[in-house]
Amino acid sequence: MAEIVQQRIEDRIPELEQLERVGLFTKKEVKSIIKRVTALEYKLHRLIVNKEDFIAYIQYEINVLELIKKRRAHIHYQFKREEIEYPIIHRINSIFKRATNKWKDDVQLWLSHVAFCKKWATKSQISKVFSAMLAIHPDKPALWIMAAKSELEDRNSSESARHLFLRALRFHPNDKKVYQEYFRMELLHCEKLRKQKIQLEQAQMDLGEYEFSPEILSGKLAEVVYKDATGKIKEAEFVISLLNIAAIFDFTKDLQESILQDLQTNYTDDSSTWDFMAKRELEAPGAGEELQTAKGRASDINRREERCCQVYEEGVKSLNTEPMWTCYVAFLLERMKRKTNVQELKEKRQERLLGVLQRAHDCSLLKENYYKNWLQILLSSGDAEGAASVAMTATQRYSQSVTMWSLSLQTLMELGSRDIGRCFQDALKHVNPKTVCSLACSQRGLLSAVPAVAMEMKECYLDWSYSTGGYKKARKTFTSNLRDYYERVLQEFGTSDEDLWLQYIREELGPLGQPENCGKIHWRAMKFLEGESVERFVSKYALLQTGHL
């Protein structure tokens, strides 16, 4: 081992001498490099080697390269690269190769080698690394895409990139990303040829020796890729993704029309198609002078959104499904969230959204998470009756959803509705009682600021416990649940809300509580309450003890 290490160090002598001779490094620095690399070499020749040792060696050599680069710029010396940098780059490549041969499955190690080659090595070296990596990892589509892009961008070889994409498709015949990037590559190649042709024509050069096929210039190769891709992957979203890629290039008008026709002909049974077609209406040309004022712009936006809604209406008529209604609602919700100072537009957006939410609900096709948006809009607009109605009917649609029951309870609490008791009893019948009470409590449900609401909920829960398990279960409900809920709420609000402490004490004084706990609760309240809350607590506690509260 010592002989091998010594030989490797001796092989470095010429480059180190050059570094010292041209003034890039001092004699002392050269000696330091020799000492450091000797230690690194020995680590690489042990019986049991670590990947970290290879990485440390590579990083050290890269640091040396970076330092040489800075020193060259500092002293303005740009010669002797073949004697100085090239041996170091060759050595780093060799170490990388040894490491990737030993740890073939480490993709990050391969990619680190690629990154090094992109910065320091030759372009042909990058191809060799990718080739070796793909031989080991042909099952990873992302690596094929990276290799193909490298051929196009680093080596300017569309032919090699195309070859790699075709090979990738043999391994991954139905991979969307591979097809998307292959399609993009052909369009990029086409764009590049078109620009070259224009530049040559502007320079009035003879185009005889250059081949500019009209078919290639018009994007026929990309069209072939599109047909092959959509023949294997028959999904609207995939077709739309290819259309969006084509739309990036200004010479693909005919190709875009062809894809659009394909979408409208073959994919009308997919909500993504209707969603895409509807949103296209937003891009329609505006109406001239109207756009000069805020009101005019708002009027134009309103007309565009109306056209979008017309397409969505056709969609829900043709495809009455939850995904289709979801697309419609999501679009209207996104538009309503957009800021505008024109009140008429705000009101129109809200009116549209509320109407579609109601219709989707009537069809039993409104997605669960949209009920929250619906309730928020109704509450913010002051429609208490509408909010209460939606809160109650939402739980019928999703009777097994804890989240929906919790949302409905929270809404009814905010409204101070007397329906909360009935809603709470229904919740106990459909979902785990502990879960729904826990969620209600997290919203200060059982300890609501509205005493009547809080009492009704607590009574409902205790009644349920008694009816299903008698006195013992009711007592257990209090000791294992309500007491726990009080403790959790006090953690959040106990420093400033004296009423919570008093309600807790009152519960313990009740028939299901433990009066001996009241002294401890009182002591904790005095410890945690601050400022005027302490005085109010003392006064109310005195009233409670005398039976006047």
Coordinates of N, CA and C in Angstrom, one line a residue, residues 495-499 525-526 528-540:
T495 N -54.9 32.5 31.6 CA -54.2 33.6 32.2 C -55.1 34.9 32.3
S496 N -56.1 34.9 31.5 CA -56.9 36.2 31.3 C -58.4 36.0 31.5
D497 N -58.9 34.8 31.4 CA -60.4 34.6 31.5 C -60.8 33.9 32.8
E498 N -61.2 34.8 33.7 CA -61.6 34.3 35.1 C -62.9 33.4 35.0
D499 N -63.7 33.6 34.0 CA -65.0 32.9 33.9 C -64.7 31.4 33.6
A525 N -56.0 29.3 39.9 CA -56.6 30.5 39.3 C -55.9 31.8 39.8
M526 N -55.7 31.8 41.2 CA -55.1 33.0 41.8 C -53.6 33.1 41.3
F528 N -52.4 32.1 38.2 CA -52.3 32.4 36.8 C -53.0 33.6 36.3
L529 N -54.1 34.0 37.0 CA -54.8 35.2 36.5 C -53.9 36.5 36.8
E530 N -54.1 37.5 36.0 CA -53.3 38.7 36.0 C -54.2 39.9 36.1
G531 N -53.7 41.0 36.7 CA -54.4 42.3 36.7 C -55.8 42.3 37.2
E532 N -56.7 42.9 36.5 CA -58.1 43.1 37.0 C -58.8 41.8 37.0
S533 N -58.3 40.8 36.2 CA -59.0 39.4 36.2 C -59.0 38.8 37.6
V534 N -57.9 39.1 38.4 CA -57.8 38.5 39.7 C -59.0 39.1 40.6
E535 N -59.2 40.4 40.6 CA -60.2 41.0 41.4 C -61.6 40.5 41.0
R536 N -61.8 40.4 39.7 CA -63.1 39.9 39.3 C -63.4 38.5 39.7
F537 N -62.3 37.7 39.6 CA -62.4 36.3 40.0 C -62.8 36.2 41.5
V538 N -62.0 37.0 42.3 CA -62.3 36.9 43.8 C -63.7 37.3 44.1
S539 N -64.2 38.3 43.5 CA -65.6 38.8 43.7 C -66.6 37.7 43.3
K540 N -66.4 37.2 42.1 CA -67.4 36.2 41.6 C -67.3 34.9 42.4

